Short mmCIF file of C-alpha atoms and ligand atoms in Angstrom, two decimals:
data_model
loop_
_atom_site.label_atom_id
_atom_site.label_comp_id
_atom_site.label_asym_id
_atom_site.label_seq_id
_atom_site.Cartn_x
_atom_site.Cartn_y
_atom_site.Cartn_z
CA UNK A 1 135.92 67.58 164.16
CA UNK A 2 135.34 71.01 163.19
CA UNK A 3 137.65 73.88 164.29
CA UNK A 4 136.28 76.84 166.56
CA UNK A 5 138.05 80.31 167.42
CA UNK A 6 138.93 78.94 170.90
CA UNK A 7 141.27 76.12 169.03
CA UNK A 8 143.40 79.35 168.00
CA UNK A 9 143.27 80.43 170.91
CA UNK A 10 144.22 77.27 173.31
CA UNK A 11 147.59 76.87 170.52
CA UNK A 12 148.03 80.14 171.44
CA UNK A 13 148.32 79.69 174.79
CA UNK A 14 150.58 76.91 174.63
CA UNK A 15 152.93 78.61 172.66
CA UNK A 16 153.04 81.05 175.09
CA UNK A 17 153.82 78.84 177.64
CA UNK A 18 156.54 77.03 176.08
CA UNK A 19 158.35 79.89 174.04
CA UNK A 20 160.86 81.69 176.12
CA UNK A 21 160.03 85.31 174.59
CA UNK A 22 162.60 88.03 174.64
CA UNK A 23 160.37 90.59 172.25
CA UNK A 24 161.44 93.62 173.83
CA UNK A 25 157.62 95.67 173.28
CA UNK A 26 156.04 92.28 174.63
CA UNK A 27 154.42 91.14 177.97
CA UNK A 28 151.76 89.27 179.86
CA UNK A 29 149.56 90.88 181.45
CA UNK A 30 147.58 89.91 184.72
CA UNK A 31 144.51 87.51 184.78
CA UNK A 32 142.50 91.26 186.22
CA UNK A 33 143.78 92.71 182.99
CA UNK A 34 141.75 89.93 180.97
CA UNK A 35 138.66 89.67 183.27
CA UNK A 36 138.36 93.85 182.13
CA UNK A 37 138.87 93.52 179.16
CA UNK A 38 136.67 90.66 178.51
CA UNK A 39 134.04 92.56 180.16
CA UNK A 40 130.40 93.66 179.39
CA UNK A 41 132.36 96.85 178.54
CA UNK A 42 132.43 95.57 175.59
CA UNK A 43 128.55 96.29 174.44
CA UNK A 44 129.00 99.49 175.29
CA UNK A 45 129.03 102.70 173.02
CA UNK A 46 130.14 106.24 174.21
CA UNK A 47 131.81 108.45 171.67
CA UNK A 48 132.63 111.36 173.41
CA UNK A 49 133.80 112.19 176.87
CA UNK A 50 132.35 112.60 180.63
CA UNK A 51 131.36 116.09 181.18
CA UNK A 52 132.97 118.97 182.88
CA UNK A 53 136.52 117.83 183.01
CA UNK A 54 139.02 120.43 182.37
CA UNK A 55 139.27 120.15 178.25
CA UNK A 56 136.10 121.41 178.68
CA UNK A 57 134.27 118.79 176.39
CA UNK A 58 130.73 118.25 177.04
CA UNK A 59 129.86 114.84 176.89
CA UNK A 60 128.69 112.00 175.27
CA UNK A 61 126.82 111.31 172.09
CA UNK A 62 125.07 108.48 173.59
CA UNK A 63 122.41 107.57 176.71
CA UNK A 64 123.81 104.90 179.44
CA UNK A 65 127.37 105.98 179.89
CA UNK A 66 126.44 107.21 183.59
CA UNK A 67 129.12 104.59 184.48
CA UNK A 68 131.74 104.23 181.82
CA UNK A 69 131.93 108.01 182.43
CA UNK A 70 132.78 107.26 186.20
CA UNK A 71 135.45 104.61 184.69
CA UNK A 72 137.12 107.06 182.27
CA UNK A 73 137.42 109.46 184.80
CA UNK A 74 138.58 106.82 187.22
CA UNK A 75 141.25 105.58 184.84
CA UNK A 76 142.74 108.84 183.76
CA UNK A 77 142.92 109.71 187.46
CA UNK A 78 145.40 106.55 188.02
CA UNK A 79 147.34 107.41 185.33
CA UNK A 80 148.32 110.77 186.94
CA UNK A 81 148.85 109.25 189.66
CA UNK A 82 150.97 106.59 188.21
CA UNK A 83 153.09 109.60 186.53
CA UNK A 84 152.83 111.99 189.34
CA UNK A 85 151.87 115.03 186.97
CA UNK A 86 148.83 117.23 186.61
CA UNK A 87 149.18 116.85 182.85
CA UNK A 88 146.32 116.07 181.23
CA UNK A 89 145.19 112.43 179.79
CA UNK A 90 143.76 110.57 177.51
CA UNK A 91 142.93 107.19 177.58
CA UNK A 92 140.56 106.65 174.69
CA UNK A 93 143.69 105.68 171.54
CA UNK A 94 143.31 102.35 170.49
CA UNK A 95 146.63 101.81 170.33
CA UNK A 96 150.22 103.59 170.32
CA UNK A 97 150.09 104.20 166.64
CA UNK A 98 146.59 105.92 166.85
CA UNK A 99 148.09 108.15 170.07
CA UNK A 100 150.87 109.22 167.74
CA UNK A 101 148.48 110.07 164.90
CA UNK A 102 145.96 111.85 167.33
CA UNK A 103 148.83 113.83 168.66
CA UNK A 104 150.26 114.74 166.07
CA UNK A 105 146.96 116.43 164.80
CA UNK A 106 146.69 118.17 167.91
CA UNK A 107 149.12 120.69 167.16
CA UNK A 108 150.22 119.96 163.23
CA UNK A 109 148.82 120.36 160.03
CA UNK A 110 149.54 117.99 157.10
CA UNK A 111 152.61 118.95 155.27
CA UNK A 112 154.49 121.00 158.51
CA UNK A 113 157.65 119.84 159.62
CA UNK A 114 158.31 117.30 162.25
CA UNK A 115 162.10 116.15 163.40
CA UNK A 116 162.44 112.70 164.56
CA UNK A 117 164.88 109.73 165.26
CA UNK A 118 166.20 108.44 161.81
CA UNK A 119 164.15 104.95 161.27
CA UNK A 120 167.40 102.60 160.88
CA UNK A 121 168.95 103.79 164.08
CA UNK A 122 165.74 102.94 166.49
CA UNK A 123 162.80 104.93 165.61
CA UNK A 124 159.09 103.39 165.54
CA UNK A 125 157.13 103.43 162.17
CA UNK A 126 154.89 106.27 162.99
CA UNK A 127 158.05 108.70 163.56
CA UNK A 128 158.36 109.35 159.83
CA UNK A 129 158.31 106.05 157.98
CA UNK A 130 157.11 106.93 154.11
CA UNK A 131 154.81 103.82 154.24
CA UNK A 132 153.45 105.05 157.48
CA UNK A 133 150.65 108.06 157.40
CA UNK A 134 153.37 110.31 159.65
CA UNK A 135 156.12 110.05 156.66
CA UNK A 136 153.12 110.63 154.14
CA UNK A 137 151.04 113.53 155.83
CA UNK A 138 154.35 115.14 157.33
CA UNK A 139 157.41 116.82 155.94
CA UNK A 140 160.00 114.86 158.17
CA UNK A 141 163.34 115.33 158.85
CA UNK A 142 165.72 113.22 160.79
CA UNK A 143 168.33 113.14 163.15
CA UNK A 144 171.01 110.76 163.83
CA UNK A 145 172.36 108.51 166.43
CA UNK A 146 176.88 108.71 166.50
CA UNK A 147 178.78 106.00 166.17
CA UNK A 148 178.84 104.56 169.10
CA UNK A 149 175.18 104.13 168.81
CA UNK A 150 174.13 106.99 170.91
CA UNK A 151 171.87 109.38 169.78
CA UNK A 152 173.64 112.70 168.59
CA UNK A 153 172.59 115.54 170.75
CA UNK A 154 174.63 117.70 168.32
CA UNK A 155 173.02 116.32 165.57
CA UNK A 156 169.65 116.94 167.03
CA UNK A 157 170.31 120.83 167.68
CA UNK A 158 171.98 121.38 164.52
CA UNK A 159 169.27 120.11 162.25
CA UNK A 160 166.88 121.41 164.32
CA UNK A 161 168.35 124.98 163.82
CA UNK A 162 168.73 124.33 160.04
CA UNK A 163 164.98 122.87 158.93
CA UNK A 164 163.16 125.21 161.74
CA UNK A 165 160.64 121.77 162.47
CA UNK A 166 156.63 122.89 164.15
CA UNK A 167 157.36 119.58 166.83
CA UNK A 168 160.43 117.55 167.76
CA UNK A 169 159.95 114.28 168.57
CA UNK A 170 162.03 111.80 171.13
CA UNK A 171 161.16 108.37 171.68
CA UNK A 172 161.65 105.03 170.39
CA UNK A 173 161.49 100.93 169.72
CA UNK A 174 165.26 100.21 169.77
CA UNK A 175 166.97 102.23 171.69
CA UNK A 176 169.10 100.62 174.96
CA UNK A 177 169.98 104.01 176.39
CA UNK A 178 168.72 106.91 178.34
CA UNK A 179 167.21 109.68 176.44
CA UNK A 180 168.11 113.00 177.13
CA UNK A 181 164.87 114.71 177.58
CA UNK A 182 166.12 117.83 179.37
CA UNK A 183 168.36 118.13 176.18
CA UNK A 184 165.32 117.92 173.91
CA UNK A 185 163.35 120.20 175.34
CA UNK A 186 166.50 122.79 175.35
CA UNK A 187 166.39 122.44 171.58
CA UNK A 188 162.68 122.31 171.63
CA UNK A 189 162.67 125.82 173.27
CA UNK A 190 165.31 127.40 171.20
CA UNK A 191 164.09 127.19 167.80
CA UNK A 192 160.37 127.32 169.02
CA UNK A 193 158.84 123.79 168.34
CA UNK A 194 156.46 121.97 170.44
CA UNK A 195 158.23 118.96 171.99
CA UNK A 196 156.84 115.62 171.60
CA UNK A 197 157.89 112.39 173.28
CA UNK A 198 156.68 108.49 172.49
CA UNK A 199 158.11 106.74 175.55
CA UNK A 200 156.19 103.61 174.30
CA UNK A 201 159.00 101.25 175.23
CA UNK A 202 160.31 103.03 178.14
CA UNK A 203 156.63 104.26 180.05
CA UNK A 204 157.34 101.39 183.01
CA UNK A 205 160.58 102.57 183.90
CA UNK A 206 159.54 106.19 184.16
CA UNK A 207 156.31 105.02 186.03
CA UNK A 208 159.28 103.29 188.42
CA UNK A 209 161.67 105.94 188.61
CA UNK A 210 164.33 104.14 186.31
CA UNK A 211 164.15 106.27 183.33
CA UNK A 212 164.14 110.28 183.54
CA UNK A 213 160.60 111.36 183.19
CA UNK A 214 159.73 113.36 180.73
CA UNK A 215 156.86 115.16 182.20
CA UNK A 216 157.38 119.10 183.24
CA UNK A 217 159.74 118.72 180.09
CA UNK A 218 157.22 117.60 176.60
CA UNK A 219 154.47 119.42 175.28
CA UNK A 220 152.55 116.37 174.84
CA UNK A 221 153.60 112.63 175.49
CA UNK A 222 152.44 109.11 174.19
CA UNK A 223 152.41 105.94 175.24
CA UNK A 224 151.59 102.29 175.16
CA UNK A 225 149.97 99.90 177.91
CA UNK A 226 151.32 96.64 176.95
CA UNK A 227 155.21 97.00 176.91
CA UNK A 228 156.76 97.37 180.18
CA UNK A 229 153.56 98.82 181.59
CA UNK A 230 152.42 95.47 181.18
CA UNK A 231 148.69 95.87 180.51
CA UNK A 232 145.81 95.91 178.54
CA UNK A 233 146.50 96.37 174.53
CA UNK A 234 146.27 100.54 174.13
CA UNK A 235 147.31 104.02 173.85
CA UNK A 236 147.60 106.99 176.07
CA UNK A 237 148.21 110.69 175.76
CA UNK A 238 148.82 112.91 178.02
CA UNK A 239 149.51 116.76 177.95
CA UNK A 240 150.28 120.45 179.12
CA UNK A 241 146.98 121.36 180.17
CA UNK A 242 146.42 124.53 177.44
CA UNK A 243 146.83 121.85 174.85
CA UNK A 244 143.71 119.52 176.31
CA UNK A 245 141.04 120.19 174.16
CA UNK A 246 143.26 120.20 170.94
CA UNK A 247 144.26 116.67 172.07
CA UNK A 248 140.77 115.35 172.97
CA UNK A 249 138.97 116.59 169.63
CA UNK A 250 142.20 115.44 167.65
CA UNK A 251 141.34 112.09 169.66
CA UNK A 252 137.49 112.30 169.03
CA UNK A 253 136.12 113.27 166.64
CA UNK A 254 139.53 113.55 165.01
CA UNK A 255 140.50 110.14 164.16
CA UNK A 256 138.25 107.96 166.28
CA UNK A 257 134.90 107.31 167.12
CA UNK A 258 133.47 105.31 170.21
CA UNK A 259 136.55 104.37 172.79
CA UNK A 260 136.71 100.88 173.73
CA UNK A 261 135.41 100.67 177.40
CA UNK A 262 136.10 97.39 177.98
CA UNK A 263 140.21 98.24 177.04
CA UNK A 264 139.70 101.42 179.11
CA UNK A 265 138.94 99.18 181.67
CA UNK A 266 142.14 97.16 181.09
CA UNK A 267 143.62 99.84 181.31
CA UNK A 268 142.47 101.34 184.83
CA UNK A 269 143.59 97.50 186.09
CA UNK A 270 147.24 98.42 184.75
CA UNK A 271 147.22 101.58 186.50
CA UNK A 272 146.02 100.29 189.61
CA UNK A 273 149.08 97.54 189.27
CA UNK A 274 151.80 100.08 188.17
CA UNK A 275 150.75 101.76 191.39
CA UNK A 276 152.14 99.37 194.13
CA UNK A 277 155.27 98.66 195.27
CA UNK A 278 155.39 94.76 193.45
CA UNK A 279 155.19 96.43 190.07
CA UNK A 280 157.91 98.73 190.95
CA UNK A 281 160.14 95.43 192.19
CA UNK A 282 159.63 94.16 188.80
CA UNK A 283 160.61 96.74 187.11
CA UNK A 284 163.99 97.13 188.79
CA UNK A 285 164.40 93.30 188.05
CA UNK A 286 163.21 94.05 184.44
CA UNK A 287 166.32 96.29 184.09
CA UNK A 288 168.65 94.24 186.48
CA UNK A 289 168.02 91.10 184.28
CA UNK A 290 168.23 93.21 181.43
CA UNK A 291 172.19 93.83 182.12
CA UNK A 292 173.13 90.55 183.04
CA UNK A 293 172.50 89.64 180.03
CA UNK A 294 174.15 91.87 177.94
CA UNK A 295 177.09 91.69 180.10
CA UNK A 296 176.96 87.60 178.87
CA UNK A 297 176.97 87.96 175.59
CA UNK A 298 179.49 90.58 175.76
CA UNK A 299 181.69 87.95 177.65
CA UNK A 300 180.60 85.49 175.27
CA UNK A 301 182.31 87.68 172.42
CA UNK A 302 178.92 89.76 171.16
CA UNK A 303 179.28 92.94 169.98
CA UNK A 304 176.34 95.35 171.79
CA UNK A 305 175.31 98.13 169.76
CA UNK A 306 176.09 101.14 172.64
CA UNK A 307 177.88 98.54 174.23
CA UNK A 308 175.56 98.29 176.85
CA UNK A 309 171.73 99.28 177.93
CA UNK A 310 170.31 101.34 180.68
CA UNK A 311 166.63 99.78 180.38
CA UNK A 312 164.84 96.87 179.47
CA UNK A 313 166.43 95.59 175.88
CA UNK A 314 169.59 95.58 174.15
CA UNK A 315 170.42 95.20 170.50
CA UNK A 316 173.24 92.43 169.35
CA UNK A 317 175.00 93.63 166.06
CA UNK A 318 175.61 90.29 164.61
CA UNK A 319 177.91 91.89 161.53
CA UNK A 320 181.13 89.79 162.52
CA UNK A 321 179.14 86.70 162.34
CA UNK A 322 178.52 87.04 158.72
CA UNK A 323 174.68 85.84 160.04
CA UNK A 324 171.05 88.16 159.24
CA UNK A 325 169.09 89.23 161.79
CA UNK A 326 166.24 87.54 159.91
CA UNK A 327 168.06 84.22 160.13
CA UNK A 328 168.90 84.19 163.68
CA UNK A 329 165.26 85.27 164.63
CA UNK A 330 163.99 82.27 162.44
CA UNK A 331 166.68 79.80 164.03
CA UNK A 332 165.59 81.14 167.24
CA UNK A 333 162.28 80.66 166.74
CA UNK A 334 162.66 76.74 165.91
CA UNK A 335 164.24 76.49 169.31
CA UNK A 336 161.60 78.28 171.10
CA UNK A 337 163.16 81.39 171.58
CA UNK A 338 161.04 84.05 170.29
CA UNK A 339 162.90 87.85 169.67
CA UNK A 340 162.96 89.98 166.80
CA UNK A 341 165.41 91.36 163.52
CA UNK A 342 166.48 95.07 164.03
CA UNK A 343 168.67 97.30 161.86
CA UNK A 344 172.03 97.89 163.67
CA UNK A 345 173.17 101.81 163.33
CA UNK A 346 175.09 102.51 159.59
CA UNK A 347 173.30 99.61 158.79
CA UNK A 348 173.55 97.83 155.46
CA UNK A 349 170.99 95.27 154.76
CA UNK A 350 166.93 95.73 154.50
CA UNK A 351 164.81 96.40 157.01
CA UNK A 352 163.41 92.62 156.15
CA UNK A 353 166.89 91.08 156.59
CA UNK A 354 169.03 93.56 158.99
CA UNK A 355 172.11 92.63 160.68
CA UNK A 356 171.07 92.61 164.39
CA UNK A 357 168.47 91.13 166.92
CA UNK A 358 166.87 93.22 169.57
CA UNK A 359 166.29 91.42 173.20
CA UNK A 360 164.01 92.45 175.72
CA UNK A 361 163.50 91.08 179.40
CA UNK A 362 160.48 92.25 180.49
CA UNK A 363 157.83 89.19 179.28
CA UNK A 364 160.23 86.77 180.95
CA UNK A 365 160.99 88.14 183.93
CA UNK A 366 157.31 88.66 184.74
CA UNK A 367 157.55 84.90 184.31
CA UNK A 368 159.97 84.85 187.13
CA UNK A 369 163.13 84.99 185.59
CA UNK A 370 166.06 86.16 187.44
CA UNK A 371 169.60 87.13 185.98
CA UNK A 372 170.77 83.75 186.28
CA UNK A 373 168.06 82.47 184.14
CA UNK A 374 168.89 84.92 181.63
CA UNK A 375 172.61 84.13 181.55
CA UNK A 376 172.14 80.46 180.49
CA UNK A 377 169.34 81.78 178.30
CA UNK A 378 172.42 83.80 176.41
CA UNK A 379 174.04 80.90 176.51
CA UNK A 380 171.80 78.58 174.91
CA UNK A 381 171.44 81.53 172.29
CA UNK A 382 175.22 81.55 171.72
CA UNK A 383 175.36 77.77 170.89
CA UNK A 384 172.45 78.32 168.46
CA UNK A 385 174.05 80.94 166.81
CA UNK A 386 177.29 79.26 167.05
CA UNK A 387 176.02 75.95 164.96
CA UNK A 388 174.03 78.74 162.32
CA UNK A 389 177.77 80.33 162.08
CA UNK A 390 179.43 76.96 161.51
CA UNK A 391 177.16 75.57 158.74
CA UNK A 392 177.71 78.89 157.05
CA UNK A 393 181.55 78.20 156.81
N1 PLP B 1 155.59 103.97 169.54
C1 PLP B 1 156.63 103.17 169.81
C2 PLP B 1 157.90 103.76 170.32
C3 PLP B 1 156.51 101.77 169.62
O1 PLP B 1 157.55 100.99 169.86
C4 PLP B 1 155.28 101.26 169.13
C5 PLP B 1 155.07 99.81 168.92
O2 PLP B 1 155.91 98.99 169.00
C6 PLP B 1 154.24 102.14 168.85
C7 PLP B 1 154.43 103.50 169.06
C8 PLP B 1 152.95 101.68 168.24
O3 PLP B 1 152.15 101.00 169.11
P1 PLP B 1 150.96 100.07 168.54
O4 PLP B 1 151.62 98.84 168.03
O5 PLP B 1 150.09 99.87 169.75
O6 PLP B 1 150.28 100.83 167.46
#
């Protein structure tokens, strides 16, 4: 019998159901979530933006958006109200890495200087990577984290006072601790840079209270729906009001053309979840589980980069066990435990190899997992690790 798409997609779903996945930016997202964005949304084009709203921007290119331009305006409403800001938003990015790139050409022009998280120590591609178009189009500098893991406050000010950056950015994909966003913004203000911040990985525990926000703090902040916000595949932006417009042109027509309605969609149906008090529950068990099992593999002998986490992942520096992150992850993965390599801080392998593995508990525990489950979860890592450990020997 021939194969069809919805063979993929069936495997898929298995896989999903079986795998016990500790990817710290993945989730699963609500049966609502899929209905929208499997919608007749879909068919629809409408470059452009509703009328009259406070950018100023006058429209669509396009007849027949009388109702997608009710939805837009509809889903950037929840999202304020999921933040509790009068920022402004937009929810038209396609993703996080097309909110980063819109952003940045809201208040940049190629070649000015941008100061971000060095790339080993926790930064996302699109803070500066050379392969990435932010490392290309951008003069980037970088700061450090100390050696305990944290990121260097010091380090932050002083280079920021020595290379005089146009935006300073926080935010990142492998980072277990709070950021100091009050700090940033000090530094921000004192040598005269906007202040950006990607909270990406961390957007659900603001939206719950459990991180510092950073709004009333950034110039202009970005975002993903489909980490701990646990929806629809996308990007956000949101900003200080003076800075709308530049953000919606740098949006569309910048880098974009027609939004994806149907996603926009999704992405109301995540807002309207990360507004009641269930998501908020899960959340707090997000970063409850998230402890416990750090706190087990510490026990079990693990050495925690930080030695600890205040959110929703931690990272195991597996240096003492002589083992590559890329070798554990594959191991893992034959077992049906699905995480991800990550560069420990100083560290000295590739990117492709690295000597740690980054664990996340927010896909699982929206699968019901409580700390318990993710103790013997640790545990059953352990003994995998332990046997990979042995047969090196
Ligand atoms: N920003 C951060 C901090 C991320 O961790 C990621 C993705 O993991 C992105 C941006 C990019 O998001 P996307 O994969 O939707 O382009």
């Amino acid at each position: 019998m021939e194969l069809n798409t919805f063979d993929f997609i069936a495997r898929e779903q298995e896989r999903q159901d079986r795998n016990i996945e500790l990817i710290a930016s993945e989730n699963f997202v609500s049966e609502n979530v899929m209905r929208a964005v499997g919608s007749c949304l879909t068919n629809k084009y409408s470059e452009g933006y509703p009328v009259q709203r406070e950018s100023g921007n006058c429209g669509r290119y396009y007849g027949g958006c009388e109702v997608v331009n009710d939805l837009e305006e509809y889903c950037c409403g929840l999202w304020k109200q999921v933040f509790q800001t009068d920022y402004h938003v937009n929810v038209q990015p396609h993703s996080g890495s097309s909110a980063n790139l819109a952003a940045y050409f809201s208040v940049l022009r190629p070649g000015d200087r941008v100061l971000s998280m060095d790339l080993n120590n926790g930064a996302h591609l699109t803070h500066g990577s050379p392969v990435n178009f932010s490392g290309k189009l951008f003069d980037m500098v970088f700061y450090n984290v100390n050696a305990a893991g944290y990121i260097d406050m010091e380090d932050v000010r002083a280079k920021a006072l020595e290379t005089r950056p146009k935006l300073i950015l926080a935010g990142a994909s492998a980072y277990s601790r709070i950021i100091d966003f009050a700090g940033f913004a000090a530094i921000a203000k004192e040598v005269g840079a906007y202040f950006m911040v990607d909270m990406a990985h961390i957007a659900g525990l603001v939206a719950a209270g459990d991180h510092p926000s950073p709004f009333g703090l950034a110039d202009i902040i970005t975002t993903t729906t489909h980490k701990t916000l646990r929806g629809a595949r996308g990007g956000l932006i949101f900003c200080r009001p003076e800075l709308a417009k530049k953000v919606d042109s740098a949006v569309f027509p910048g880098t974009q053309g027609g939004p994806l309605q149907h996603v926009i969609a999704g992405k109301a149906v995540t807002a309207e979840e990360a507004l009641t008090p269930e998501y908020r529950e899960y959340i707090h068990a997000v970063v409850r589980n998230c402890k416990a099992m750090c706190q087990e593999f510490q026990r079990l002998g693990y050495n925690v980069v930080t030695g600890g986490t205040d959110n929703h992942l931690f990272l195991l520096d597996l240096t003492d066990t002589g083992l590559t992150g890329k070798a554990v992850q594959d191991e893992l993965d034959r077992h049906g435990i699905t995480l991800n390599k990550n560069c420990v801080p100083n560290e000295k392998r590739s990117p492709m190899q690295a000597s740690g593995v980054r664990v996340g508990t927010a896909a699982m525990t929206t699968k019901g997992y409580t700390e318990a489950d993710f103790v013997r979860v640790a545990g059953r890592i352990d003994e995998i690790i332990r046997g990979m450990a042995g047969q090196a020997k």
